[in-house]
Tab-separated table of C-alpha atoms and ligand atoms in Angstrom:
chain	number	residue	atom	x	y	z
A	844	GLU	CA	98.973	125.360	169.382
A	845	GLY	CA	98.063	121.712	168.684
A	846	GLY	CA	94.355	121.282	168.140
A	847	GLY	CA	94.069	124.855	166.984
A	848	ASP	CA	91.828	124.215	164.042
A	849	MET	CA	89.808	121.853	166.107
A	850	ALA	CA	88.958	124.623	168.483
A	851	ALA	CA	88.163	126.793	165.497
A	852	GLY	CA	85.300	124.664	164.371
A	853	GLY	CA	85.274	121.493	166.345
A	854	ALA	CA	84.506	120.685	169.896
A	855	GLY	CA	85.119	124.287	170.836
A	856	ASP	CA	81.821	125.268	169.313
A	857	ARG	CA	80.178	122.291	170.833
A	858	GLU	CA	81.148	123.459	174.271
A	859	GLY	CA	80.151	126.985	173.466
A	860	ARG	CA	83.421	128.419	174.610
A	861	CYS	CA	85.289	128.660	171.394
A	862	GLY	CA	87.694	131.424	170.683
A	863	ALA	CA	88.947	131.922	174.211
A	864	ALA	CA	92.410	133.054	173.250
A	865	ALA	CA	94.274	131.287	175.979
A	866	GLY	CA	92.515	127.955	175.880
A	867	GLY	CA	90.818	125.454	173.698
A	868	LEU	CA	90.128	121.831	173.398
A	869	ALA	CA	92.625	119.318	172.212
A	870	LEU	CA	91.826	116.035	170.596
A	871	LEU	CA	93.501	113.070	172.227
A	872	GLY	CA	91.982	110.742	169.672
A	873	LEU	CA	90.548	107.267	169.615
A	874	ALA	CA	91.068	105.632	172.977
A	875	PRO	CA	90.834	101.874	173.491
A	876	GLY	CA	87.553	101.007	175.185
A	877	ALA	CA	85.969	104.328	174.273
A	878	PRO	CA	82.174	104.452	174.648
A	879	SER	CA	80.095	104.571	171.476
A	880	CYS	CA	77.351	106.814	170.182
A	881	PRO	CA	75.275	106.042	167.083
A	882	HIS	CA	78.297	107.225	165.042
A	883	GLY	CA	80.740	104.665	166.401
A	884	PRO	CA	83.437	105.109	169.054
A	885	ALA	CA	83.500	108.583	170.597
A	886	LEU	CA	86.708	110.638	170.570
A	887	LEU	CA	88.603	111.683	173.669
A	888	PHE	CA	89.134	115.425	174.214
A	889	VAL	CA	90.798	117.510	176.857
A	890	LYS	CA	90.446	121.140	177.715
A	891	THR	CA	93.693	123.037	177.233
A	892	SER	CA	94.980	126.230	178.695
A	893	GLN	CA	97.987	128.101	177.320
A	894	GLY	CA	98.945	124.996	175.406
A	895	LYS	CA	98.990	122.876	178.542
A	896	GLU	CA	96.530	120.091	179.133
A	897	GLU	CA	94.390	120.557	182.157
A	898	GLY	CA	91.023	119.667	183.552
A	899	ARG	CA	88.948	116.622	182.947
A	900	ARG	CA	89.044	114.597	179.809
A	901	PHE	CA	85.792	113.736	178.110
A	902	TYR	CA	84.376	111.725	175.256
A	903	ALA	CA	82.227	113.317	172.567
A	904	CYS	CA	80.761	112.283	169.237
A	905	SER	CA	83.394	112.074	166.488
A	906	ALA	CA	81.129	112.937	163.594
A	907	CYS	CA	78.761	115.633	164.798
A	908	ARG	CA	80.141	118.955	165.774
A	909	ASP	CA	76.707	120.253	166.563
A	910	ARG	CA	75.080	119.055	169.767
A	911	LYS	CA	71.735	119.086	168.005
A	912	ASP	CA	72.906	116.253	165.740
A	913	CYS	CA	74.390	114.058	168.443
A	914	ASN	CA	74.707	115.094	172.043
A	915	PHE	CA	76.874	112.234	173.223
A	916	PHE	CA	79.035	113.328	176.118
A	917	GLN	CA	80.788	111.407	178.873
A	918	TRP	CA	83.541	112.331	181.293
A	919	GLU	CA	86.468	109.958	180.952
A	920	ASP	CA	86.393	109.127	184.658
A	921	GLU	CA	82.626	108.995	184.872
A	922	LYS	CA	81.028	105.873	186.344
A	923	VAL	CA	78.239	104.798	184.023
A	924	SER	CA	75.617	102.566	185.614
A	925	GLU	CA	74.487	99.284	184.031
A	926	THR	CA	71.043	100.746	183.410
A	927	ARG	CA	72.467	103.741	181.605
A	928	LEU	CA	74.750	101.517	179.526
A	929	ALA	CA	71.794	99.376	178.523
A	930	ALA	CA	69.755	102.463	177.688
A	931	ARG	CA	72.618	103.822	175.617
A	932	GLU	CA	72.931	100.585	173.655
A	933	GLU	CA	69.235	100.655	172.980
A	934	TYR	CA	69.474	104.295	171.912
A	935	ASN	CA	72.357	103.515	169.547
A	936	ARG	CA	70.378	100.654	168.014
A	937	ASN	CA	67.304	102.825	167.555
A	938	HIS	CA	69.339	105.512	165.891
A	939	GLN	CA	70.524	103.317	163.065
A	940	PRO	CA	68.847	103.723	159.673
A	941	PHE	CA	65.447	102.071	159.298
A	942	PHE	CA	66.484	99.860	156.390
A	943	THR	CA	69.788	97.997	156.224
A	944	HIS	CA	72.056	98.426	153.205
A	945	ARG	CA	71.098	94.927	152.038
A	946	GLN	CA	67.405	95.776	152.272
A	947	ASN	CA	68.017	98.951	150.314
A	948	VAL	CA	69.751	96.960	147.573
A	949	GLU	CA	66.712	94.648	147.356
A	950	ARG	CA	64.399	97.652	147.229
A	951	TYR	CA	66.448	99.172	144.416
A	952	LYS	CA	66.189	95.972	142.392
A	953	ASN	CA	62.406	96.130	142.713
A	954	PHE	CA	62.340	99.836	142.035
A	955	VAL	CA	64.092	99.602	138.667
A	956	LEU	CA	61.589	96.942	137.556
A	957	LEU	CA	58.759	99.447	137.954
A	958	PRO	CA	57.448	101.373	134.956
A	959	LEU	CA	58.484	105.020	134.966
A	960	SER	CA	55.008	106.119	136.052
A	961	LYS	CA	55.373	104.200	139.298
A	962	ARG	CA	58.829	105.397	140.262
A	963	ARG	CA	58.510	107.895	143.080
A	964	PHE	CA	61.041	109.499	145.357
A	965	CYS	CA	59.883	110.989	148.664
A	966	GLN	CA	61.632	114.322	149.128
A	967	GLU	CA	60.811	114.541	152.782
A	968	CYS	CA	62.123	111.092	153.664
A	969	GLN	CA	64.793	111.203	150.928
A	970	GLN	CA	63.755	107.734	149.971
A	971	LEU	CA	62.828	105.765	146.867
A	972	LEU	CA	59.256	104.551	147.346
A	973	LEU	CA	57.730	101.247	146.331
A	974	PRO	CA	54.037	101.431	145.368
A	975	ASP	CA	52.751	99.817	148.569
A	976	GLU	CA	54.450	102.608	150.555
A	977	TRP	CA	52.830	105.534	148.715
A	978	GLU	CA	49.980	105.592	151.197
A	979	LYS	CA	52.299	106.206	154.171
A	980	HIS	CA	53.941	109.153	152.379
A	981	SER	CA	50.739	110.573	150.924
A	982	ASP	CA	51.109	113.970	152.556
A	983	HIS	CA	54.831	114.275	151.698
A	984	GLN	CA	56.299	116.036	148.690
A	985	PHE	CA	57.536	113.573	146.129
A	986	LEU	CA	59.128	113.415	142.687
A	987	CYS	CA	57.592	111.217	139.951
A	988	ASP	CA	58.946	109.414	136.914
A	989	ILE	CA	62.410	108.831	138.361
A	990	SER	CA	64.529	108.011	135.320
A	991	THR	CA	67.522	105.733	135.085
A	992	ALA	CA	69.635	108.847	134.564
A	993	GLN	CA	68.375	110.239	137.876
A	994	LEU	CA	69.141	106.967	139.630
A	995	LYS	CA	72.676	107.169	138.285
A	996	SER	CA	73.087	110.643	139.667
A	997	PRO	CA	71.893	110.456	143.278
A	998	SER	CA	73.874	113.552	144.300
A	999	ARG	CA	71.411	115.554	142.173
A	1000	LEU	CA	68.336	113.714	143.420
A	1001	LEU	CA	69.162	113.946	147.122
A	1002	TYR	CA	69.318	117.391	148.617
A	1003	PRO	CA	72.780	118.314	149.885
A	1004	LEU	CA	73.020	118.141	153.663
A	1005	GLU	CA	74.253	121.657	154.151
A	1006	ASN	CA	74.067	121.953	157.898
A	1007	LYS	CA	77.385	123.664	158.372
A	1008	LYS	CA	78.810	121.782	161.248
A	1009	THR	CA	78.087	118.137	160.699
A	1010	ASN	CA	77.709	117.101	157.082
A	1011	ALA	CA	78.681	120.184	155.139
A	1012	GLN	CA	77.983	118.557	151.797
A	1013	TYR	CA	79.545	120.693	149.118
A	1014	LEU	CA	79.311	119.104	145.717
A	1015	PHE	CA	81.952	119.520	143.022
A	1016	ALA	CA	81.070	121.708	140.079
A	1017	ASP	CA	81.104	119.642	136.870
A	1018	ARG	CA	84.275	121.365	135.722
A	1019	SER	CA	86.229	120.300	138.806
A	1020	CYS	CA	84.743	116.826	138.931
A	1021	GLN	CA	85.647	116.181	135.288
A	1022	PHE	CA	89.123	117.602	135.870
A	1023	LEU	CA	89.692	115.208	138.772
A	1024	LEU	CA	88.493	112.216	136.780
A	1025	ASP	CA	90.630	113.083	133.740
A	1026	LEU	CA	93.635	113.563	135.987
A	1027	ILE	CA	93.063	110.211	137.679
A	1028	ILE	CA	92.766	108.468	134.305
A	1029	ASP	CA	95.821	110.234	132.846
A	1030	LEU	CA	97.847	109.210	135.873
A	1031	GLY	CA	96.933	105.599	135.131
A	1032	PHE	CA	94.746	104.795	138.127
A	1033	ARG	CA	92.033	102.195	137.742
A	1034	ARG	CA	90.482	102.218	141.206
A	1035	VAL	CA	89.333	105.197	143.218
A	1036	LEU	CA	88.625	104.993	146.928
A	1037	SER	CA	86.155	107.881	147.161
A	1038	VAL	CA	86.075	109.010	150.781
A	1039	GLY	CA	83.319	111.614	151.107
A	1040	THR	CA	83.264	112.307	147.349
A	1041	PRO	CA	79.835	111.058	146.214
A	1042	ARG	CA	79.826	113.124	143.048
A	1043	LEU	CA	83.183	111.818	141.849
A	1044	HIS	CA	82.007	108.303	142.688
A	1045	GLU	CA	78.850	108.747	140.706
A	1046	ILE	CA	80.436	109.976	137.495
A	1047	ILE	CA	82.838	107.037	137.648
A	1048	GLN	CA	80.095	104.459	138.286
A	1049	SER	CA	77.857	106.021	135.716
A	1050	LYS	CA	80.525	105.970	132.996
A	1051	ALA	CA	81.483	102.407	133.944
A	1052	SER	CA	77.913	101.260	133.369
A	1053	GLN	CA	77.596	103.108	130.052
A	1054	GLU	CA	80.952	102.871	128.324
A	1055	GLU	CA	82.261	99.432	127.675
A	1056	ASP	CA	85.937	100.380	127.511
A	1057	PHE	CA	85.841	102.543	130.629
A	1058	ARG	CA	87.957	100.662	133.142
A	1059	VAL	CA	87.886	102.807	136.258
A	1060	ARG	CA	85.962	101.664	139.348
A	1061	SER	CA	85.120	103.464	142.564
A	1062	LEU	CA	84.157	102.551	146.116
A	1063	LEU	CA	82.361	105.291	148.050
A	1064	LEU	CA	82.943	105.596	151.789
A	1065	ASP	CA	80.576	108.164	153.273
A	1066	ILE	CA	78.546	108.797	156.406
A	1067	ASP	CA	75.522	109.760	154.327
A	1068	PHE	CA	73.514	106.552	154.408
A	1069	ARG	CA	71.011	107.817	151.835
A	1070	TYR	CA	73.514	106.684	149.190
A	1071	SER	CA	72.989	103.031	150.171
A	1072	GLN	CA	69.712	103.197	148.238
A	1073	PHE	CA	71.594	103.555	144.961
A	1074	TYR	CA	74.708	101.420	145.340
A	1075	ALA	CA	75.428	97.758	145.959
A	1076	GLU	CA	77.407	96.624	148.960
A	1077	ASP	CA	80.634	96.529	146.942
A	1078	GLU	CA	80.119	100.113	145.736
A	1079	PHE	CA	79.288	101.935	148.957
A	1080	CYS	CA	80.284	101.538	152.605
A	1081	HIS	CA	78.643	103.518	155.378
A	1082	TYR	CA	81.774	104.948	156.974
A	1083	ASN	CA	82.789	107.613	159.483
A	1084	MET	CA	86.068	109.268	158.471
A	1085	PHE	CA	86.615	110.878	161.869
A	1086	ASN	CA	87.015	107.584	163.700
A	1087	HIS	CA	87.607	105.124	160.835
A	1088	TYR	CA	84.379	103.357	161.712
A	1089	PHE	CA	82.640	100.979	159.296
A	1090	PHE	CA	78.971	100.883	160.268
A	1091	GLY	CA	78.601	97.608	158.355
A	1092	GLY	CA	81.158	95.893	160.589
A	1093	GLU	CA	83.721	93.354	159.443
A	1094	ALA	CA	81.932	92.622	156.143
A	1095	ALA	CA	82.149	96.268	155.073
A	1096	ARG	CA	85.769	96.487	156.195
A	1097	GLU	CA	86.488	93.419	154.068
A	1098	THR	CA	84.781	95.059	151.085
A	1099	CYS	CA	87.144	97.997	151.455
A	1100	ARG	CA	90.169	95.755	151.917
A	1101	LYS	CA	89.294	93.786	148.780
A	1102	PHE	CA	88.854	96.970	146.811
A	1103	LEU	CA	92.303	98.191	147.848
A	1104	TYR	CA	93.922	94.992	146.681
A	1105	GLN	CA	95.533	95.823	143.352
A	1106	HIS	CA	94.504	93.023	140.991
A	1107	ASN	CA	96.757	92.754	137.923
A	1108	GLY	CA	98.558	95.899	138.926
A	1109	GLU	CA	95.400	98.028	138.724
A	1110	ARG	CA	96.543	101.056	140.643
A	1111	VAL	CA	94.493	102.576	143.467
A	1112	ILE	CA	94.159	106.201	144.512
A	1113	MET	CA	92.294	107.601	147.520
A	1114	VAL	CA	90.398	110.836	146.897
A	1115	THR	CA	88.856	112.574	149.874
A	1116	ASP	CA	87.018	115.859	150.382
A	1117	PRO	CA	86.142	116.046	154.073
A	1118	PRO	CA	84.028	118.713	155.779
A	1119	PHE	CA	86.290	121.709	156.407
A	1120	GLY	CA	85.244	122.304	159.976
A	1121	GLY	CA	88.314	120.923	161.627
A	1122	LEU	CA	89.561	117.807	163.370
A	1123	VAL	CA	92.465	117.531	160.932
A	1124	GLU	CA	94.228	115.123	163.275
A	1125	ALA	CA	91.199	112.819	163.412
A	1126	LEU	CA	90.961	112.797	159.623
A	1127	ALA	CA	94.696	112.215	159.248
A	1128	SER	CA	94.584	109.289	161.624
A	1129	SER	CA	91.737	107.666	159.657
A	1130	PHE	CA	93.510	108.230	156.341
A	1131	LYS	CA	96.632	106.636	157.772
A	1132	LYS	CA	94.541	103.605	158.678
A	1133	LEU	CA	93.116	103.405	155.163
A	1134	MET	CA	96.654	103.712	153.817
A	1135	ALA	CA	97.727	100.884	156.116
A	1136	MET	CA	94.868	98.733	154.773
A	1137	TRP	CA	96.142	99.419	151.262
A	1138	LYS	CA	99.653	98.465	152.242
A	1139	GLU	CA	98.530	95.213	153.814
A	1140	ALA	CA	96.467	94.434	150.736
A	1141	GLU	CA	99.635	94.808	148.654
A	1142	GLU	CA	101.091	91.529	147.441
A	1143	GLY	CA	103.823	90.622	149.874
A	1144	GLY	CA	103.149	93.816	151.805
A	1145	HIS	CA	106.704	94.983	151.093
A	1146	ASN	CA	105.832	98.126	149.237
A	1147	SER	CA	107.554	101.041	150.897
A	1148	GLN	CA	105.331	103.577	149.167
A	1149	GLU	CA	102.332	105.416	150.516
A	1150	MET	CA	98.919	104.922	148.926
A	1151	PRO	CA	98.536	107.688	146.320
A	1152	THR	CA	96.123	110.264	147.724
A	1153	PHE	CA	94.289	113.458	146.855
A	1154	TRP	CA	93.128	115.241	149.996
A	1155	ILE	CA	90.938	118.172	148.968
A	1156	PHE	CA	90.946	120.916	151.593
A	1157	PRO	CA	91.328	124.720	151.956
A	1158	TYR	CA	94.824	126.111	151.474
A	1159	PHE	CA	94.953	127.616	154.963
A	1160	PHE	CA	95.158	124.107	156.382
A	1161	GLU	CA	98.406	123.483	154.494
A	1162	SER	CA	100.685	123.490	157.515
A	1163	ARG	CA	98.329	121.284	159.500
A	1164	ILE	CA	98.121	118.695	156.727
A	1165	LEU	CA	101.886	118.703	156.181
A	1166	GLU	CA	102.352	118.142	159.896
A	1167	PHE	CA	100.644	114.775	159.536
A	1168	PHE	CA	101.701	114.016	155.960
A	1169	PRO	CA	105.152	115.491	155.276
A	1170	SER	CA	105.160	113.743	151.898
A	1171	PHE	CA	102.211	115.838	150.687
A	1172	SER	CA	102.346	119.022	148.705
A	1173	MET	CA	99.664	121.502	147.814
A	1174	MET	CA	98.636	122.052	144.201
A	1175	ASP	CA	97.480	125.441	142.909
A	1176	TYR	CA	94.336	124.058	141.284
A	1177	GLN	CA	91.217	125.749	142.672
A	1178	VAL	CA	88.464	123.226	143.303
A	1179	ASP	CA	85.008	124.629	142.564
A	1180	TYR	CA	81.677	123.706	144.068
A	1181	ASP	CA	78.056	123.970	142.973
A	1182	ASN	CA	76.496	124.964	146.249
A	1183	HIS	CA	79.181	126.741	148.209
A	1184	ALA	CA	77.840	130.258	148.585
A	1185	LEU	CA	81.018	131.618	150.139
A	1186	TYR	CA	83.340	130.415	147.463
A	1187	LYS	CA	81.617	131.351	144.258
A	1188	HIS	CA	82.875	134.747	143.299
A	1189	GLY	CA	85.917	136.667	144.361
A	1190	LYS	CA	86.059	140.437	144.443
A	1191	THR	CA	86.993	140.514	140.788
A	1192	GLY	CA	83.907	138.530	139.813
A	1193	ARG	CA	86.085	135.620	138.810
A	1194	ARG	CA	85.480	132.393	140.645
A	1195	GLN	CA	87.930	132.129	143.489
A	1196	SER	CA	87.990	129.088	145.671
A	1197	PRO	CA	90.311	128.535	148.636
A	1198	VAL	CA	90.071	124.780	148.176
A	1199	ARG	CA	93.119	122.904	146.893
A	1200	ILE	CA	94.400	119.399	146.217
A	1201	PHE	CA	97.009	118.013	148.587
A	1202	THR	CA	98.843	115.027	147.213
A	1203	ASN	CA	101.757	112.678	147.795
A	1204	LEU	CA	102.236	112.230	144.034
A	1205	THR	CA	105.134	114.025	142.361
A	1206	PRO	CA	103.875	117.591	141.751
A	1207	SER	CA	105.198	117.720	138.186
A	1208	MET	CA	102.824	114.897	137.269
A	1209	ILE	CA	99.757	116.909	138.250
A	1210	VAL	CA	99.053	118.721	134.979
A	1211	LEU	CA	96.758	121.727	135.469
A	1212	PRO	CA	94.649	123.133	132.591
A	1213	VAL	CA	96.548	125.839	130.716
A	1214	GLU	CA	93.258	127.132	129.268
A	1215	GLU	CA	92.200	127.983	132.823
A	1216	GLY	CA	95.323	130.019	133.333
A	1217	TYR	CA	97.700	127.570	134.972
A	1218	ARG	CA	101.305	127.425	133.738
A	1219	PHE	CA	104.288	125.182	134.397
A	1220	CYS	CA	107.086	126.656	136.508
A	1221	THR	CA	110.312	124.934	135.489
A	1222	MET	CA	112.105	126.016	138.647
A	1223	CYS	CA	109.421	124.690	140.971
A	1224	GLN	CA	108.700	121.730	138.677
A	1225	ARG	CA	104.963	122.091	139.135
A	1226	TYR	CA	101.960	123.811	137.584
A	1227	VAL	CA	100.993	127.082	139.258
A	1228	SER	CA	98.282	129.734	138.954
A	1229	SER	CA	99.014	132.378	136.321
A	1230	GLY	CA	99.172	135.073	139.004
A	1231	ASN	CA	101.602	133.065	141.087
A	1232	GLN	CA	104.989	134.700	140.368
A	1233	HIS	CA	108.223	132.898	141.085
A	1234	CYS	CA	109.942	134.757	143.951
A	1235	GLU	CA	113.712	134.962	143.420
A	1236	ILE	CA	114.416	135.287	147.127
A	1237	CYS	CA	112.199	132.414	148.299
A	1238	ASN	CA	113.088	130.530	145.111
A	1239	SER	CA	109.545	129.331	144.888
A	1240	CYS	CA	106.139	130.270	143.528
A	1241	THR	CA	104.829	131.420	146.856
A	1242	SER	CA	101.224	132.498	146.338
A	1243	LYS	CA	98.652	130.314	148.001
A	1244	ASP	CA	95.508	132.038	146.765
A	1245	GLY	CA	96.353	132.653	143.101
A	1246	ARG	CA	97.024	136.386	143.504
A	1247	GLN	CA	100.565	137.717	143.227
A	1248	TRP	CA	102.168	137.810	146.662
A	1249	LYS	CA	104.973	140.165	147.687
A	1250	HIS	CA	108.184	139.432	149.457
A	1251	CYS	CA	108.686	140.903	152.951
A	1252	VAL	CA	112.360	141.174	153.827
A	1253	LEU	CA	111.619	141.451	157.544
A	1254	CYS	CA	109.425	138.334	157.619
A	1255	LYS	CA	111.831	136.677	155.156
A	1256	LYS	CA	108.949	135.298	153.155
A	1257	CYS	CA	106.238	136.226	150.695
A	1258	VAL	CA	102.943	137.510	152.052
A	1259	LYS	CA	99.495	138.385	150.710
A	1260	PRO	CA	99.346	141.584	148.623
A	1261	SER	CA	96.966	143.176	151.133
A	1262	TRP	CA	99.325	142.701	154.068
A	1263	PHE	CA	101.796	145.149	155.573
A	1264	HIS	CA	104.547	144.599	158.032
A	1265	CYS	CA	103.453	145.508	161.547
A	1266	SER	CA	106.363	146.304	163.817
A	1267	ASN	CA	104.159	145.847	166.827
A	1268	CYS	CA	103.281	142.261	166.003
A	1269	ASN	CA	106.616	141.731	164.266
A	1270	CYS	CA	104.942	140.106	161.312
A	1271	CYS	CA	102.809	140.999	158.332
A	1272	ALA	CA	99.061	141.403	158.700
A	1273	LEU	CA	96.111	143.343	157.325
A	1274	ARG	CA	96.511	147.077	157.835
A	1275	ASN	CA	93.450	147.354	160.041
A	1276	HIS	CA	94.302	144.383	162.237
A	1277	THR	CA	94.202	144.760	165.997
A	1278	CYS	CA	97.578	144.138	167.517
A	1279	GLU	CA	96.881	141.582	170.178
A	1280	LYS	CA	99.533	139.820	172.085
A	1281	THR	CA	98.303	136.321	172.667
A	1282	ASP	CA	100.690	133.553	173.490
A	1283	ALA	CA	98.433	130.953	172.006
A	1284	GLY	CA	98.191	132.626	168.620
A	1285	CYS	CA	95.390	132.402	166.149
A	1286	PHE	CA	93.314	129.223	166.226
A	1287	VAL	CA	93.095	129.058	162.456
A	1288	CYS	CA	96.620	129.749	161.239
A	1289	GLY	CA	98.497	129.517	164.528
A	1290	LYS	CA	100.208	132.862	164.015
A	1291	ALA	CA	100.412	135.493	166.704
A	1292	GLY	CA	98.913	138.932	166.350
A	1293	HIS	CA	95.272	138.239	165.722
A	1294	LYS	CA	92.402	136.064	166.877
A	1295	ARG	CA	90.585	133.670	164.632
A	1296	SER	CA	87.750	136.139	164.008
A	1297	THR	CA	90.217	138.429	162.256
A	1298	CYS	CA	92.496	135.762	160.810
A	1299	PRO	CA	93.876	137.061	157.515
A	1300	SER	CA	93.751	133.548	156.036
A	1301	LEU	CA	89.973	133.678	156.161
A	1302	SER	CA	89.505	137.286	155.226
A	1303	HIS	CA	88.772	136.960	151.532
A	1304	ALA	CA	86.172	134.223	151.942
B	1719	SAH	N1	82.886	117.569	146.879
B	1719	SAH	C1	82.425	116.236	147.184
B	1719	SAH	C2	81.555	116.241	148.420
B	1719	SAH	C3	82.293	116.745	149.639
B	1719	SAH	S1	81.217	117.236	150.909
B	1719	SAH	C4	81.688	115.687	145.973
B	1719	SAH	O1	81.108	116.465	145.236
B	1719	SAH	O2	81.685	114.470	145.745
B	1719	SAH	C5	81.735	116.231	152.249
B	1719	SAH	C6	81.312	114.773	152.125
B	1719	SAH	O3	81.762	114.118	153.305
B	1719	SAH	C7	79.807	114.579	152.064
B	1719	SAH	O4	79.495	113.606	151.116
B	1719	SAH	C8	79.451	114.117	153.467
B	1719	SAH	O5	78.317	113.247	153.505
B	1719	SAH	C9	80.701	113.382	153.869
B	1719	SAH	N2	80.922	113.335	155.321
B	1719	SAH	C10	80.655	114.289	156.248
B	1719	SAH	N3	81.022	113.868	157.473
B	1719	SAH	C11	81.517	112.606	157.305
B	1719	SAH	C12	82.052	111.635	158.194
B	1719	SAH	N4	82.127	111.859	159.500
B	1719	SAH	N5	82.476	110.473	157.682
B	1719	SAH	C13	82.374	110.212	156.345
B	1719	SAH	N6	81.880	111.080	155.470
B	1719	SAH	C14	81.460	112.273	155.937
B	1720	ZN	ZN1	77.324	110.704	167.550
B	1721	ZN	ZN1	108.166	128.550	140.522
B	1722	ZN	ZN1	109.511	135.656	148.682
B	1723	ZN	ZN1	100.989	142.860	162.910
């Protein structure tokens, strides 16, 4: 069952043979001496059958789950000729951004000196333009009069990269972004390592530049290099969270290390909102490396704690996340997005989002807004959704999606209200599910009785 979610959205799609019930692809991870694509070291995969590894191992791009974005592929045992290696290196070089981060910082300095009437942003190239470049972009669409406010809010200026498989940029709704920031401040954190959370980063940086007594700082790590146009080298690192790769090399790594060092006890928290497509184990391994960096940066390095973390991810990945981070627990808070078509309205018309906060902080400290219907459960010692009833038998508030769940005596646990016990499958499922005996189980939730296309965890989205 390992690698299940990966096959659900990861390399399985890339190979075009996803969903084969008995087999999938498993991630073996970062291998020493792995070849590189433009996105850093490739990851090692192996085809699996009935849970057993078999067949040849191969390397593929860590970041792009769509072949159209990066088609890097190499058999592990493949002999690669010198000429091909040289060509690959050249290709990797040519596929780096046109301007370096440093150049972009220089350009920004010049840009802000321009009068409003000369501040243009090319929408096609997603680039701030300096007057002597207008000519080259003359037949592109552009925006004029770029204000300081717009420069402070790049996530609204840039278009979200929505291509489902690779970037999947889903931006926080203001309500959720403000909630996260307030929570972080109330918990006493002063530094936020924003891993794939450009909108959180930008409200922090923007407040820091406007309000004198605002003490929080953020460092954004993201693969979206467009952000380097708006942030200095100590505010943004071009980073790949699937292989823990800093595109800016040792200097960028050092920037991150410095940021994690807790000067005068200024506490650090990592907040991450990765693309949901899969590769949980790759993400977990990168987060562990960032946590290790934090630990090393700690004075004396003796701290036995884990770096405080918010990992924002859909609730149906709960068991996968807990597998890698047993210290984490899932909060009931529903994280909302501006541009996530699937997640906007539930059947009742009320916003329903499957996205939650996973954290290693003590659950009782995560105060959820009562005015949005959350309440404190004294038995569970955490805030829960109003619809989440405490089950006497489970002795826990068991709902994962905010609706009231019901206890199934046969399954010995609470299940979704729409589920019924199926004696055929020997578990609860949707009434119209197809009883299918597959040893491998569902790729999404790992349970037997259905394939991923009919996985009940995904049904309401
Ligand atoms: N809700 C967040 C955005 C999350 S969308 C906010 O509003 O701030 C996912 C983010 O992860 C995007 O910013 C995207 O650019 C980034 N991302 C996608 N793949 C990545 C990778 N391989 N490494 C680092 N960041 C990545
Ligand atoms: Zn690649
Ligand atoms: Zn409870
Ligand atoms: Zn129960
Ligand atoms: Zn069943």
